[in-house]
Amino acid sequence: MTVAPRLHLEDVFRARRVLARHLPPTPLRPAFCLRPRPAWLKLECWQPTGSFKVRGATNFIASLSAEQRRGGIVAASAGNHALGVAHAVAILGGNLEATLFVPTTAPRAKVEKLRAFPVTVREEGDTYEEAHALAVAHAGKTGATYVHAFDDPRTAAGQGTVALEILEEMPEVGTIVVPVGGGGLIAAVAAAVKDRAPQARIVAVQPEASPSLRESIRQGTALLDYAAAPTLADGLAGGIGEIVFAHRDLLDEVVVVPEKDIEEAIVDLIAFDQVVAEGAGAVGVAALRAGLVKSAEDGRPVIAIVTGGNIDAPVLARLLQRRY
């Protein structure tokens, strides 16, 4: 097993110095859908690409040398990371060739948005893991730099900048609830928060259909591949990375949520907060709504990071029709 590098607060601050030139802070708003609990929403779904992934992609691509830029980049994604890479290529300028592999099962909303960027999109493979393997093979064949979606310190540090915004706006936060797929986001969030506000709890949330972090901790090894069941939280399906496994000691709790709770959280976010969230982005709210997350004993605020809002319109219409 590869020993993943440990992330530090300075890594996240360094990433923020890069991102401050390109991405303004996202809003932190009261969660009306969770009242009377003192909960807040960190709206990463309001990023220009509709997801937090743009933070990590921008930090990674900004770090490339001139030689690496000449060789081009390649990435694999269920959709949101590819959008982050495409946006980063656009805003950082220069003639950078980007090839992005997305599985054929990726939500149409993400793929259609992706095709608006000057990148090469290759819809190949049925799962993220298959798209990832194809992208790695492409990198080996062409010499392009592989931009990992979560298991690279540059990507993770960029994603973790969301924690600095939370701590600066609400230093008294008691619990931060973080959706987990590959785990780069929560690893960097935990590294930053436990350094600056060690009393705050970090809670990981995954769909019941893909509890790869919980199972990795139980088995004592990082499950890089995981056969997930079908889930509305497609962006969280599959295995975790080595980085989050190396930071598991910083996580206070890992919970999994059933599909029904994810569906209801998506509808509640629209009905009460006028926030559009995809399944992966809504799992934190789903866990809080279902009472699965322990509250800080002193009643300090809880923040759920709403990581993405790229949900297919027909899926959203179906969920709303069930309720109304």
Coordinates of N, CA and C in Angstrom, one line a residue, residues 45 50-52 78 80 107 109-110 177-181 205-210 230-237 256-270 275-287 304-313 315-316 318-319:
C45 N -22.5 24.3 -4.1 CA -23.3 24.1 -5.3 C -23.5 25.4 -6.1
G50 N -20.9 24.6 -10.5 CA -21.9 23.9 -9.7 C -21.4 22.9 -8.7
S51 N -20.1 23.0 -8.4 CA -19.5 22.0 -7.5 C -18.2 22.5 -6.9
F52 N -17.9 22.0 -5.7 CA -16.6 22.3 -5.0 C -15.4 21.8 -5.8
A78 N -16.8 11.6 -12.7 CA -18.2 11.3 -12.9 C -18.9 12.5 -13.4
N80 N -18.3 16.2 -12.2 CA -18.0 17.5 -11.5 C -16.5 17.8 -11.6
P107 N -24.4 11.9 -15.4 CA -25.6 12.7 -15.6 C -25.5 13.6 -16.8
A109 N -26.8 16.4 -17.4 CA -26.6 17.9 -17.0 C -25.1 18.2 -16.9
K110 N -24.3 17.3 -16.4 CA -22.9 17.5 -16.3 C -22.2 17.4 -17.6
V177 N -20.3 18.8 8.5 CA -20.8 17.5 7.9 C -20.4 17.5 6.4
V178 N -19.6 16.5 6.0 CA -18.9 16.5 4.7 C -19.3 15.3 3.9
P179 N -19.9 15.4 2.7 CA -20.1 14.3 1.8 C -18.7 13.7 1.4
V180 N -18.7 12.4 1.3 CA -17.4 11.7 1.0 C -17.6 10.7 -0.2
G181 N -16.8 11.0 -1.2 CA -16.7 10.0 -2.3 C -15.3 9.5 -2.3
V205 N -20.1 11.6 5.5 CA -21.4 11.1 5.1 C -21.2 10.4 3.7
Q206 N -21.7 9.2 3.6 CA -21.7 8.5 2.4 C -23.1 7.9 2.2
P207 N -23.5 7.6 0.9 CA -24.8 6.9 0.7 C -24.7 5.4 1.2
E208 N -25.8 4.9 1.6 CA -25.8 3.5 2.1 C -25.4 2.6 1.0
A209 N -25.6 3.0 -0.3 CA -25.2 2.2 -1.4 C -23.7 2.1 -1.7
S210 N -22.9 2.9 -1.0 CA -21.5 2.9 -1.3 C -20.7 3.4 0.0
P230 N -26.6 1.0 -7.1 CA -27.1 2.2 -7.7 C -27.5 3.2 -6.7
T231 N -27.2 4.5 -6.9 CA -27.4 5.5 -6.0 C -27.7 6.9 -6.7
L232 N -28.6 7.6 -6.1 CA -28.8 9.0 -6.6 C -27.5 9.9 -6.4
A233 N -26.7 9.5 -5.4 CA -25.5 10.2 -5.1 C -24.4 9.6 -5.9
D234 N -24.5 9.7 -7.3 CA -23.5 9.0 -8.2 C -22.1 9.6 -8.0
G235 N -22.0 10.8 -7.6 CA -20.7 11.4 -7.4 C -19.9 10.9 -6.3
L236 N -20.6 10.1 -5.4 CA -19.9 9.5 -4.2 C -19.7 8.0 -4.3
A237 N -20.2 7.4 -5.4 CA -20.1 6.0 -5.6 C -18.7 5.5 -5.9
V256 N -23.8 6.7 7.2 CA -24.3 6.4 5.8 C -25.8 6.6 5.8
V257 N -26.3 7.1 4.7 CA -27.7 7.5 4.6 C -28.4 6.7 3.5
P258 N -29.7 6.3 3.7 CA -30.4 5.5 2.7 C -30.9 6.4 1.6
E259 N -31.2 5.8 0.5 CA -31.6 6.6 -0.7 C -32.8 7.5 -0.5
K260 N -33.8 6.9 0.3 CA -35.0 7.7 0.5 C -34.7 9.0 1.2
D261 N -33.8 9.0 2.2 CA -33.4 10.2 2.9 C -32.7 11.2 2.0
I262 N -31.9 10.7 1.0 CA -31.2 11.6 0.1 C -32.3 12.3 -0.8
E263 N -33.2 11.5 -1.3 CA -34.3 12.1 -2.2 C -35.1 13.1 -1.4
E264 N -35.4 12.9 -0.2 CA -36.2 13.8 0.6 C -35.4 15.1 0.9
A265 N -34.1 14.9 1.1 CA -33.3 16.1 1.4 C -33.2 17.0 0.2
I266 N -33.1 16.4 -1.0 CA -33.1 17.2 -2.3 C -34.3 18.1 -2.4
V267 N -35.5 17.5 -2.1 CA -36.7 18.2 -2.2 C -36.8 19.2 -1.1
D268 N -36.4 18.9 0.1 CA -36.5 19.9 1.2 C -35.6 21.1 0.9
L269 N -34.4 20.9 0.3 CA -33.5 22.0 0.1 C -34.2 23.0 -0.9
I270 N -34.9 22.5 -1.9 CA -35.6 23.3 -2.8 C -36.8 24.0 -2.1
V275 N -32.6 26.0 -2.8 CA -31.2 25.5 -3.2 C -31.4 24.2 -4.0
V276 N -30.8 24.2 -5.2 CA -30.8 23.0 -6.0 C -29.5 22.2 -5.7
A277 N -29.7 21.0 -5.2 CA -28.6 20.1 -4.9 C -28.7 18.8 -5.6
E278 N -27.6 18.3 -6.1 CA -27.6 16.9 -6.6 C -27.5 15.9 -5.4
G279 N -27.7 14.6 -5.7 CA -27.7 13.6 -4.6 C -26.5 13.7 -3.8
A280 N -25.3 13.7 -4.4 CA -24.0 13.8 -3.7 C -23.9 15.0 -2.8
G281 N -24.5 16.1 -3.3 CA -24.4 17.4 -2.5 C -25.4 17.4 -1.3
A282 N -26.4 16.6 -1.4 CA -27.5 16.6 -0.4 C -27.3 15.6 0.8
V283 N -26.3 14.8 0.7 CA -26.2 13.7 1.7 C -26.0 14.2 3.1
G284 N -25.3 15.3 3.2 CA -25.1 15.9 4.6 C -26.4 16.4 5.2
V285 N -27.2 17.1 4.4 CA -28.5 17.5 4.9 C -29.3 16.3 5.2
A286 N -29.2 15.3 4.3 CA -30.0 14.0 4.5 C -29.7 13.4 5.9
A287 N -28.4 13.3 6.2 CA -28.0 12.7 7.5 C -28.5 13.5 8.7
A304 N -23.5 21.9 7.1 CA -23.5 20.9 6.1 C -23.0 21.5 4.8
I305 N -21.9 20.9 4.2 CA -21.4 21.4 3.0 C -22.2 20.8 1.9
V306 N -22.9 21.6 1.1 CA -23.7 21.2 -0.1 C -22.7 21.2 -1.2
T307 N -22.2 20.1 -1.6 CA -21.0 20.0 -2.4 C -21.3 20.2 -3.9
G308 N -22.5 20.0 -4.4 CA -22.8 20.1 -5.8 C -24.3 20.3 -6.1
G309 N -24.6 20.9 -7.3 CA -26.0 21.1 -7.6 C -26.3 20.7 -9.1
N310 N -25.4 19.8 -9.6 CA -25.6 19.4 -11.0 C -26.5 18.2 -11.1
I311 N -27.8 18.4 -10.9 CA -28.7 17.3 -11.0 C -29.5 17.3 -12.3
D312 N -29.7 16.2 -12.9 CA -30.5 16.2 -14.2 C -31.9 16.6 -13.9
A313 N -32.4 17.5 -14.8 CA -33.8 18.0 -14.7 C -34.9 17.0 -14.6
V315 N -34.7 14.0 -13.3 CA -34.6 13.4 -12.0 C -35.2 14.3 -11.0
L316 N -34.9 15.6 -11.1 CA -35.4 16.5 -10.1 C -36.9 16.6 -10.2
R318 N -38.9 14.3 -11.2 CA -39.5 13.1 -10.7 C -39.6 13.2 -9.1
L319 N -38.6 13.7 -8.5 CA -38.5 13.7 -7.0 C -39.6 14.7 -6.6

